[in-house]
Amino acid sequence: MSAKSVKRKTTASVTGGWEQMLKAVPMPNEAARVTSEDLNGTITVTVPTRAKRFLFPPISWVIRPPKERQAVLDPLGATIWRACNGNRTVEEIVDNFAFQHRLSFHESRVSVTSYIKALLQRGALAVAVPDREA
Amino acid sequence: MSSASEKTTEWVWHQIGLQVPVAWECLQYSRNPDVGRCAFADRYGFRLELNWRRFKSEPDFERMLKDYARSLESSWGKVRSVTCRSWPGLTGKRGKEAVSRFGRYLHDIGLLVELVFIHEDRRDKELEARLLPTVRVVAPDDAGYQQWRAFGMEMHVPARFTIAQCVVEPARIGLRFDGARRPDRWIFRRYGMVDSWLKQPLRDWLAQQADAEVRDIRPESTTRGSIGIERLNGRWKPRGLLLPRGQFASSAWVDPEDKRLYQAICITGKRHQAQHPNGGADEMMKSCPEFLVIPKIR
């Protein structure tokens, strides 16, 4: 649950809400792989980076960007990463995370979706979103 | 699914009390006592708004409703006037949702209160009839404490204190009430996922939380029912000759029902000395585990 102080005058009751997002199915990027796993549950996910268009010789002889990017996930993040296996909707992952950690639905939703968002930005995950009409 | 049969719990905010289904969580709130809103949502969307606005005298609410209905006709289509448990209001369809808006002026606190129900499909009259009569004014008690009941905590603070800060994050909630002068400051906190981060005795954790300004600390362990409470009482004495001093009390406990850690801190200056909880800060706060509804595993 992430309540925020209301400063704007618009109504909270906008249509739609977050239902569509809950029906999305996150799945791991096929190119991403777990490269290390600690005993405490921390894992490192390595994602190959795409070569930048402007990096051609001779610029690429000087600027050498890394070919891979690493994301270190703490034990909680690792749980979410493993749950994003392409078989579960965000809603199911949120419910399971809430149950495991004794959180309310919205507390879990905010935690899980912000983590999924971060993993999406790092290219570790992809998301299948159902049709709005479906 | 009708929400009318769901269990409810009382929400008290800025002296307005109402029963809300336990599965609805507050996702928006206002600290402003003159105008603001608390919005409650189930897992798929907002379902209830509690709006308030201060008026010096009773506004012409019927006129307001008429003006409002006229402005909504273009976007809502047909808008009907309705009355539920003597609350005047109007209802209409907004896309797939049915929206009902009811209002009443609460003379005792000079606030116009509006309740907006957002029904998923059809108007749930039973739910409206169940929640509307529960709206009440929660006036300060005879001892001069105002009551707040929100985010899993029931808090009692001196009537002259105002809410200064409210932090609501996953598994971390904090409300701070300040008096008009320093050092008056009462803080109430509720933490979740305690097993993940509390790796020391609660007494040690509480002692670590105490600021350097706290002197003559007297730790104490006690129980209230099945709950073990840790207390720290002392004096609030900042370094500096002119800085105001006062009393300090802090308590923490883990509620066995919801497994959350609750902490109350009362820093009270001379002005409100009579209202300082000399027994322990836990006297000013109760845990309300019924607020926590954990989804079932899938």
Short mmCIF file of C-alpha atoms in Angstrom, two decimals:
data_model
loop_
_atom_site.label_atom_id
_atom_site.label_comp_id
_atom_site.label_asym_id
_atom_site.label_seq_id
_atom_site.Cartn_x
_atom_site.Cartn_y
_atom_site.Cartn_z
CA MET A 1 0.00 0.00 0.00
CA SER A 2 1.44 3.29 -0.96
CA ALA A 3 -0.84 6.05 0.09
CA LYS A 4 0.07 9.54 -0.97
CA SER A 5 -0.92 12.90 0.34
CA VAL A 6 -3.61 14.45 -1.87
CA LYS A 7 -2.71 17.81 -3.28
CA ARG A 8 -4.58 17.84 -6.56
CA LYS A 9 -8.25 18.52 -6.94
CA THR A 10 -9.08 15.72 -9.35
CA THR A 11 -11.09 12.80 -8.05
CA ALA A 12 -9.39 9.60 -6.97
CA SER A 13 -12.04 7.61 -8.75
CA VAL A 14 -10.54 7.58 -12.20
CA THR A 15 -11.88 4.73 -14.27
CA GLY A 16 -9.73 1.75 -15.08
CA GLY A 17 -7.42 1.55 -12.08
CA TRP A 18 -4.61 -0.99 -12.09
CA GLU A 19 -6.61 -4.10 -13.06
CA GLN A 20 -5.01 -4.33 -16.50
CA MET A 21 -1.54 -4.24 -14.99
CA LEU A 22 -2.43 -7.05 -12.58
CA LYS A 23 -3.36 -9.31 -15.50
CA ALA A 24 0.02 -8.90 -17.20
CA VAL A 25 2.35 -11.91 -17.25
CA PRO A 26 6.02 -11.14 -16.58
CA MET A 27 8.59 -13.55 -18.00
CA PRO A 28 12.38 -13.65 -17.94
CA ASN A 29 14.31 -12.26 -20.87
CA GLU A 30 15.61 -15.33 -22.75
CA ALA A 31 19.07 -13.78 -22.92
CA ALA A 32 19.24 -13.13 -19.16
CA ARG A 33 20.91 -15.74 -16.98
CA VAL A 34 21.70 -16.22 -13.32
CA THR A 35 25.48 -16.05 -13.04
CA SER A 36 25.94 -16.36 -9.30
CA GLU A 37 23.89 -17.44 -6.33
CA ASP A 38 24.90 -16.76 -2.71
CA LEU A 39 24.01 -18.88 0.27
CA ASN A 40 21.98 -16.03 1.74
CA GLY A 41 19.69 -16.05 -1.31
CA THR A 42 21.23 -13.14 -3.22
CA ILE A 43 21.49 -13.79 -6.94
CA THR A 44 23.21 -12.00 -9.80
CA VAL A 45 21.40 -11.80 -13.11
CA THR A 46 23.48 -11.00 -16.17
CA VAL A 47 21.84 -9.41 -19.20
CA PRO A 48 23.68 -8.84 -22.51
CA THR A 49 23.62 -5.24 -23.67
CA ARG A 50 22.75 -4.15 -27.18
CA ALA A 51 25.53 -2.50 -29.16
CA LYS A 52 24.93 1.24 -29.55
CA ARG A 53 24.42 2.44 -33.12
CA PHE A 54 26.89 5.27 -32.88
CA LEU A 55 29.64 2.98 -31.62
CA PHE A 56 31.36 2.06 -34.85
CA PRO A 57 35.08 2.19 -35.62
CA PRO A 58 37.04 4.26 -34.85
CA ILE A 59 34.78 5.45 -31.96
CA SER A 60 34.33 1.90 -30.74
CA TRP A 61 38.10 1.51 -30.49
CA VAL A 62 38.10 4.23 -27.82
CA ILE A 63 34.73 3.80 -26.11
CA ARG A 64 34.16 0.21 -25.12
CA PRO A 65 30.83 -0.25 -23.34
CA PRO A 66 30.36 -3.45 -21.35
CA LYS A 67 28.86 -6.34 -23.30
CA GLU A 68 26.84 -7.42 -20.29
CA ARG A 69 25.04 -5.72 -17.47
CA GLN A 70 24.61 -7.27 -14.05
CA ALA A 71 21.76 -6.90 -11.60
CA VAL A 72 22.30 -8.09 -8.05
CA LEU A 73 19.00 -9.14 -6.47
CA ASP A 74 18.59 -9.42 -2.71
CA PRO A 75 16.73 -12.49 -1.37
CA LEU A 76 13.35 -10.75 -1.66
CA GLY A 77 14.12 -9.64 -5.22
CA ALA A 78 15.29 -13.13 -6.06
CA THR A 79 11.92 -14.51 -4.91
CA ILE A 80 10.13 -12.12 -7.25
CA TRP A 81 12.52 -12.90 -10.12
CA ARG A 82 11.87 -16.64 -9.75
CA ALA A 83 8.12 -16.05 -9.58
CA CYS A 84 8.23 -14.22 -12.93
CA ASN A 85 8.39 -17.45 -14.92
CA GLY A 86 5.85 -16.65 -17.63
CA ASN A 87 3.15 -18.80 -16.02
CA ARG A 88 1.89 -16.42 -13.36
CA THR A 89 0.10 -13.10 -13.64
CA VAL A 90 1.30 -10.10 -11.66
CA GLU A 91 -1.77 -10.54 -9.46
CA GLU A 92 -0.79 -14.10 -8.56
CA ILE A 93 2.77 -13.02 -7.79
CA VAL A 94 1.44 -10.18 -5.63
CA ASP A 95 -0.86 -12.56 -3.74
CA ASN A 96 1.91 -15.07 -3.12
CA PHE A 97 4.37 -12.40 -2.00
CA ALA A 98 1.75 -10.94 0.36
CA PHE A 99 1.04 -14.35 1.83
CA GLN A 100 4.72 -15.18 2.35
CA HIS A 101 5.55 -11.89 4.04
CA ARG A 102 2.24 -11.16 5.81
CA LEU A 103 1.53 -8.05 3.78
CA SER A 104 -1.75 -6.57 2.63
CA PHE A 105 -2.59 -6.75 -1.06
CA HIS A 106 -1.59 -3.17 -1.86
CA GLU A 107 1.58 -3.29 0.23
CA SER A 108 2.58 -6.32 -1.77
CA ARG A 109 1.41 -4.78 -5.06
CA VAL A 110 3.58 -1.70 -4.60
CA SER A 111 6.63 -3.76 -3.60
CA VAL A 112 6.26 -6.33 -6.36
CA THR A 113 5.39 -3.96 -9.19
CA SER A 114 8.21 -1.55 -8.35
CA TYR A 115 10.64 -4.46 -8.37
CA ILE A 116 9.26 -5.79 -11.64
CA LYS A 117 9.55 -2.28 -13.10
CA ALA A 118 13.21 -2.11 -12.08
CA LEU A 119 13.88 -5.52 -13.62
CA LEU A 120 12.12 -4.45 -16.82
CA GLN A 121 14.28 -1.35 -17.04
CA ARG A 122 17.40 -3.48 -16.65
CA GLY A 123 16.20 -5.79 -19.40
CA ALA A 124 15.98 -8.85 -17.16
CA LEU A 125 12.25 -9.25 -17.66
CA ALA A 126 9.67 -8.89 -20.40
CA VAL A 127 5.92 -8.53 -19.91
CA ALA A 128 2.99 -9.90 -21.88
CA VAL A 129 -0.02 -7.62 -21.48
CA PRO A 130 -3.48 -9.01 -22.29
CA ASP A 131 -5.78 -7.20 -24.69
CA ARG A 132 -7.86 -4.52 -23.01
CA GLU A 133 -11.03 -6.05 -24.45
CA ALA A 134 -10.11 -9.63 -23.49
CA MET B 1 -19.66 -9.69 -5.54
CA SER B 2 -21.43 -7.62 -2.92
CA SER B 3 -19.16 -5.92 -0.45
CA ALA B 4 -22.04 -5.43 1.95
CA SER B 5 -21.47 -8.72 3.73
CA GLU B 6 -17.78 -8.00 4.33
CA LYS B 7 -16.42 -7.35 7.79
CA THR B 8 -15.81 -3.68 8.50
CA THR B 9 -13.53 -1.68 10.75
CA GLU B 10 -13.69 1.92 11.89
CA TRP B 11 -11.54 4.58 10.25
CA VAL B 12 -11.17 7.86 12.17
CA TRP B 13 -9.42 10.76 10.45
CA HIS B 14 -9.71 14.45 11.35
CA GLN B 15 -12.56 13.66 13.77
CA ILE B 16 -14.62 11.93 11.07
CA GLY B 17 -15.33 8.29 11.80
CA LEU B 18 -16.83 5.72 9.46
CA GLN B 19 -16.88 1.96 8.99
CA VAL B 20 -14.95 0.66 5.98
CA PRO B 21 -14.72 -2.95 4.72
CA VAL B 22 -11.47 -4.40 6.06
CA ALA B 23 -10.36 -5.47 2.58
CA TRP B 24 -10.37 -1.86 1.38
CA GLU B 25 -7.11 -0.04 1.93
CA CYS B 26 -6.57 3.70 2.13
CA LEU B 27 -4.41 4.68 -0.85
CA GLN B 28 -4.85 8.44 -0.69
CA TYR B 29 -5.15 10.72 2.29
CA SER B 30 -5.02 14.41 3.13
CA ARG B 31 -3.42 15.97 6.17
CA ASN B 32 -5.25 19.26 5.68
CA PRO B 33 -8.07 19.55 8.25
CA ASP B 34 -10.00 22.10 6.16
CA VAL B 35 -10.27 20.33 2.84
CA GLY B 36 -9.18 16.90 1.78
CA ARG B 37 -9.90 13.33 1.00
CA CYS B 38 -9.27 9.75 2.01
CA ALA B 39 -9.72 7.27 -0.83
CA PHE B 40 -10.15 3.55 -0.24
CA ALA B 41 -9.57 0.83 -2.79
CA ASP B 42 -10.13 -2.87 -3.13
CA ARG B 43 -7.62 -4.84 -5.16
CA TYR B 44 -8.88 -3.61 -8.54
CA GLY B 45 -9.72 0.04 -8.02
CA PHE B 46 -10.98 2.85 -5.84
CA ARG B 47 -14.31 2.05 -4.19
CA LEU B 48 -14.90 4.82 -1.69
CA GLU B 49 -13.90 8.43 -1.21
CA LEU B 50 -14.36 10.38 1.99
CA ASN B 51 -14.19 14.08 1.14
CA TRP B 52 -14.40 16.95 3.59
CA ARG B 53 -14.48 20.72 3.32
CA ARG B 54 -14.76 23.27 6.10
CA PHE B 55 -17.63 25.78 5.98
CA LYS B 56 -18.34 28.45 8.58
CA SER B 57 -22.06 27.81 8.30
CA GLU B 58 -24.21 25.12 6.74
CA PRO B 59 -23.97 25.29 2.95
CA ASP B 60 -26.99 24.80 0.69
CA PHE B 61 -26.16 21.21 -0.13
CA GLU B 62 -29.27 20.64 -2.25
CA ARG B 63 -28.24 23.53 -4.47
CA MET B 64 -24.72 22.14 -4.63
CA LEU B 65 -26.10 18.77 -5.71
CA LYS B 66 -28.21 20.35 -8.44
CA ASP B 67 -25.22 22.26 -9.80
CA TYR B 68 -23.12 19.15 -9.60
CA ALA B 69 -25.76 17.05 -11.40
CA ARG B 70 -25.93 19.63 -14.18
CA SER B 71 -22.17 19.60 -14.65
CA LEU B 72 -22.08 15.80 -14.71
CA GLU B 73 -24.90 15.26 -17.19
CA SER B 74 -22.59 15.58 -20.17
CA SER B 75 -20.13 12.92 -18.99
CA TRP B 76 -22.33 10.63 -16.88
CA GLY B 77 -25.46 10.57 -19.01
CA LYS B 78 -28.51 10.20 -16.78
CA VAL B 79 -27.95 11.50 -13.26
CA ARG B 80 -30.61 10.64 -10.65
CA SER B 81 -31.20 12.20 -7.25
CA VAL B 82 -31.33 9.61 -4.50
CA THR B 83 -31.59 9.46 -0.74
CA CYS B 84 -30.07 6.74 1.40
CA ARG B 85 -30.61 6.64 5.16
CA SER B 86 -31.56 10.31 5.02
CA TRP B 87 -28.32 11.20 3.19
CA PRO B 88 -29.16 13.20 0.05
CA GLY B 89 -27.15 12.36 -3.02
CA LEU B 90 -27.06 11.57 -6.69
CA THR B 91 -26.10 8.58 -8.75
CA GLY B 92 -25.21 7.85 -12.33
CA LYS B 93 -23.20 5.65 -14.66
CA ARG B 94 -19.63 6.55 -15.54
CA GLY B 95 -18.48 4.11 -18.16
CA LYS B 96 -18.91 0.65 -16.67
CA GLU B 97 -18.95 1.96 -13.13
CA ALA B 98 -21.93 3.18 -11.12
CA VAL B 99 -21.06 6.17 -8.97
CA SER B 100 -23.11 7.51 -6.04
CA ARG B 101 -22.31 10.66 -4.13
CA PHE B 102 -23.86 11.55 -0.78
CA GLY B 103 -23.22 14.50 1.47
CA ARG B 104 -24.04 15.97 4.84
CA TYR B 105 -22.92 18.91 6.94
CA LEU B 106 -21.52 17.91 10.31
CA HIS B 107 -22.39 20.88 12.55
CA ASP B 108 -20.20 19.87 15.48
CA ILE B 109 -16.99 20.15 13.50
CA GLY B 110 -18.14 22.52 10.74
CA LEU B 111 -17.30 20.14 7.91
CA LEU B 112 -19.26 19.23 4.82
CA VAL B 113 -18.65 15.51 4.40
CA GLU B 114 -19.15 13.73 1.10
CA LEU B 115 -19.01 10.00 0.51
CA VAL B 116 -18.48 8.82 -3.04
CA PHE B 117 -19.13 5.15 -3.76
CA ILE B 118 -17.65 3.71 -6.94
CA HIS B 119 -19.40 0.43 -7.70
CA GLU B 120 -17.79 -1.99 -10.11
CA ASP B 121 -20.91 -2.65 -12.14
CA ARG B 122 -24.25 -1.93 -10.55
CA ARG B 123 -25.07 0.30 -7.60
CA ASP B 124 -24.77 -1.68 -4.35
CA LYS B 125 -27.57 -0.08 -2.31
CA GLU B 126 -27.06 -2.51 0.54
CA LEU B 127 -23.46 -1.42 0.98
CA GLU B 128 -24.37 2.27 0.88
CA ALA B 129 -27.11 1.70 3.45
CA ARG B 130 -24.64 -0.12 5.64
CA LEU B 131 -21.78 2.39 5.56
CA LEU B 132 -23.55 5.77 5.46
CA PRO B 133 -25.12 5.55 8.95
CA THR B 134 -21.71 4.79 10.42
CA VAL B 135 -20.37 8.27 9.61
CA ARG B 136 -19.96 10.11 12.92
CA VAL B 137 -18.10 12.92 14.60
CA VAL B 138 -15.38 11.60 16.90
CA ALA B 139 -14.94 14.51 19.28
CA PRO B 140 -11.98 14.76 21.69
CA ASP B 141 -12.65 12.93 24.96
CA ASP B 142 -13.03 14.54 28.38
CA ALA B 143 -9.31 14.19 29.09
CA GLY B 144 -8.57 16.31 26.01
CA TYR B 145 -7.32 13.62 23.65
CA GLN B 146 -8.40 13.38 20.02
CA GLN B 147 -8.66 9.93 18.50
CA TRP B 148 -7.22 8.78 15.17
CA ARG B 149 -7.77 5.28 13.85
CA ALA B 150 -5.95 4.58 10.63
CA PHE B 151 -3.44 2.28 8.97
CA GLY B 152 -3.74 -0.37 11.68
CA MET B 153 -3.27 1.95 14.64
CA GLU B 154 -5.58 3.62 17.13
CA MET B 155 -3.87 6.74 18.37
CA HIS B 156 -4.79 9.24 21.09
CA VAL B 157 -3.10 12.63 20.92
CA PRO B 158 -3.74 15.94 22.71
CA ALA B 159 -6.61 17.78 21.03
CA ARG B 160 -4.43 20.76 20.12
CA PHE B 161 -1.86 18.69 18.26
CA THR B 162 -2.03 18.61 14.47
CA ILE B 163 -0.92 15.94 12.07
CA ALA B 164 2.44 17.07 10.70
CA GLN B 165 3.69 14.08 8.76
CA CYS B 166 2.27 10.84 7.44
CA VAL B 167 4.45 8.27 5.73
CA VAL B 168 2.72 5.28 4.20
CA GLU B 169 4.95 2.76 2.47
CA PRO B 170 4.82 -1.01 2.17
CA ALA B 171 5.33 -2.43 5.66
CA ARG B 172 6.32 0.98 7.04
CA ILE B 173 3.82 3.48 8.34
CA GLY B 174 4.47 6.55 10.44
CA LEU B 175 2.29 9.39 11.66
CA ARG B 176 3.66 12.41 13.47
CA PHE B 177 1.59 14.88 15.47
CA ASP B 178 3.10 18.18 16.53
CA GLY B 179 2.03 20.67 19.17
CA ALA B 180 2.19 24.41 18.59
CA ARG B 181 5.55 24.68 20.35
CA ARG B 182 8.65 22.58 20.60
CA PRO B 183 9.37 19.98 21.81
CA ASP B 184 5.76 18.65 21.59
CA ARG B 185 5.91 15.77 19.16
CA TRP B 186 4.13 12.41 19.26
CA ILE B 187 5.05 9.73 16.73
CA PHE B 188 3.30 6.45 15.96
CA ARG B 189 4.82 3.77 13.76
CA ARG B 190 3.88 0.35 12.44
CA TYR B 191 6.39 -1.94 10.73
CA GLY B 192 5.83 -5.13 8.79
CA MET B 193 8.09 -8.00 7.68
CA VAL B 194 9.60 -7.95 11.18
CA ASP B 195 11.25 -11.38 10.82
CA SER B 196 13.27 -10.04 7.87
CA TRP B 197 14.94 -7.14 9.68
CA LEU B 198 14.59 -7.38 13.46
CA LYS B 199 17.63 -9.46 14.39
CA GLN B 200 18.00 -8.31 18.00
CA PRO B 201 15.86 -8.20 21.15
CA LEU B 202 13.08 -5.64 20.96
CA ARG B 203 14.45 -3.88 24.04
CA ASP B 204 17.80 -3.27 22.31
CA TRP B 205 16.10 -2.08 19.15
CA LEU B 206 13.98 0.39 21.14
CA ALA B 207 17.05 1.70 22.97
CA GLN B 208 18.80 2.27 19.63
CA GLN B 209 15.83 4.31 18.41
CA ALA B 210 16.10 6.81 21.27
CA ASP B 211 17.72 10.10 20.28
CA ALA B 212 20.79 11.55 21.97
CA GLU B 213 18.54 14.18 23.57
CA VAL B 214 16.94 11.56 25.81
CA ARG B 215 18.48 11.46 29.30
CA ASP B 216 17.87 9.49 32.48
CA ILE B 217 16.47 6.57 30.52
CA ARG B 218 14.45 4.05 32.52
CA PRO B 219 13.78 0.84 30.55
CA GLU B 220 10.88 -1.35 31.60
CA SER B 221 9.23 -4.53 30.35
CA THR B 222 5.56 -5.17 30.89
CA THR B 223 2.64 -7.06 29.39
CA ARG B 224 -0.83 -6.09 28.24
CA GLY B 225 -2.90 -9.20 27.76
CA SER B 226 -0.80 -11.51 25.62
CA ILE B 227 1.39 -8.69 24.31
CA GLY B 228 4.88 -8.09 25.71
CA ILE B 229 5.68 -4.38 25.74
CA GLU B 230 9.07 -2.70 26.03
CA ARG B 231 9.11 0.81 27.43
CA LEU B 232 11.64 3.60 27.72
CA ASN B 233 10.85 6.61 29.83
CA GLY B 234 13.12 9.55 30.43
CA ARG B 235 13.67 13.26 30.06
CA TRP B 236 13.95 15.15 26.77
CA LYS B 237 16.91 17.41 27.31
CA PRO B 238 18.61 18.71 24.17
CA ARG B 239 22.07 20.26 24.38
CA GLY B 240 21.69 24.02 24.44
CA LEU B 241 20.54 26.35 27.17
CA LEU B 242 17.53 27.80 25.39
CA LEU B 243 16.21 24.64 23.78
CA PRO B 244 12.92 23.57 25.34
CA ARG B 245 12.91 20.45 27.50
CA GLY B 246 10.25 17.95 28.33
CA GLN B 247 9.27 14.39 29.07
CA PHE B 248 10.05 11.41 26.86
CA ALA B 249 8.24 8.09 26.61
CA SER B 250 8.63 5.39 24.02
CA SER B 251 7.10 1.92 23.76
CA ALA B 252 7.28 -0.91 21.27
CA TRP B 253 5.65 -4.26 20.91
CA VAL B 254 4.98 -6.96 18.36
CA ASP B 255 1.30 -7.81 18.08
CA PRO B 256 0.95 -11.59 18.15
CA GLU B 257 -2.04 -11.46 15.80
CA ASP B 258 -0.65 -9.55 12.82
CA LYS B 259 3.07 -9.95 13.73
CA ARG B 260 3.66 -6.23 13.15
CA LEU B 261 5.91 -4.06 15.26
CA TYR B 262 4.22 -1.03 16.78
CA GLN B 263 6.10 1.90 18.25
CA ALA B 264 4.80 4.99 20.03
CA ILE B 265 7.00 7.94 20.97
CA CYS B 266 5.74 10.84 23.07
CA ILE B 267 7.91 13.93 23.52
CA THR B 268 5.93 16.37 25.60
CA GLY B 269 6.86 19.87 26.74
CA LYS B 270 5.68 21.75 29.83
CA ARG B 271 2.56 23.08 28.14
CA HIS B 272 1.00 19.62 27.73
CA GLN B 273 2.73 18.00 30.69
CA ALA B 274 -0.57 16.89 32.21
CA GLN B 275 -1.32 14.84 29.09
CA HIS B 276 2.03 13.08 28.97
CA PRO B 277 1.66 9.29 29.41
CA ASN B 278 3.79 8.78 32.49
CA GLY B 279 2.99 5.07 32.53
CA GLY B 280 4.27 4.52 29.00
CA ALA B 281 3.70 5.67 25.44
CA ASP B 282 1.74 2.47 24.73
CA GLU B 283 -1.15 3.98 26.70
CA MET B 284 -1.69 6.33 23.77
CA MET B 285 -1.76 3.70 21.03
CA LYS B 286 -3.47 0.40 20.34
CA SER B 287 -2.63 -2.03 17.59
CA CYS B 288 -5.58 -2.86 15.34
CA PRO B 289 -4.65 -6.15 13.65
CA GLU B 290 -8.04 -6.35 11.92
CA PHE B 291 -6.75 -3.78 9.42
CA LEU B 292 -4.40 -6.36 7.94
CA VAL B 293 -6.05 -8.70 5.46
CA ILE B 294 -3.55 -11.11 3.96
CA PRO B 295 -4.52 -12.50 0.54
CA LYS B 296 -4.83 -16.24 0.23
CA ILE B 297 -2.04 -18.07 -1.61
CA ARG B 298 -2.78 -19.09 -5.22
#
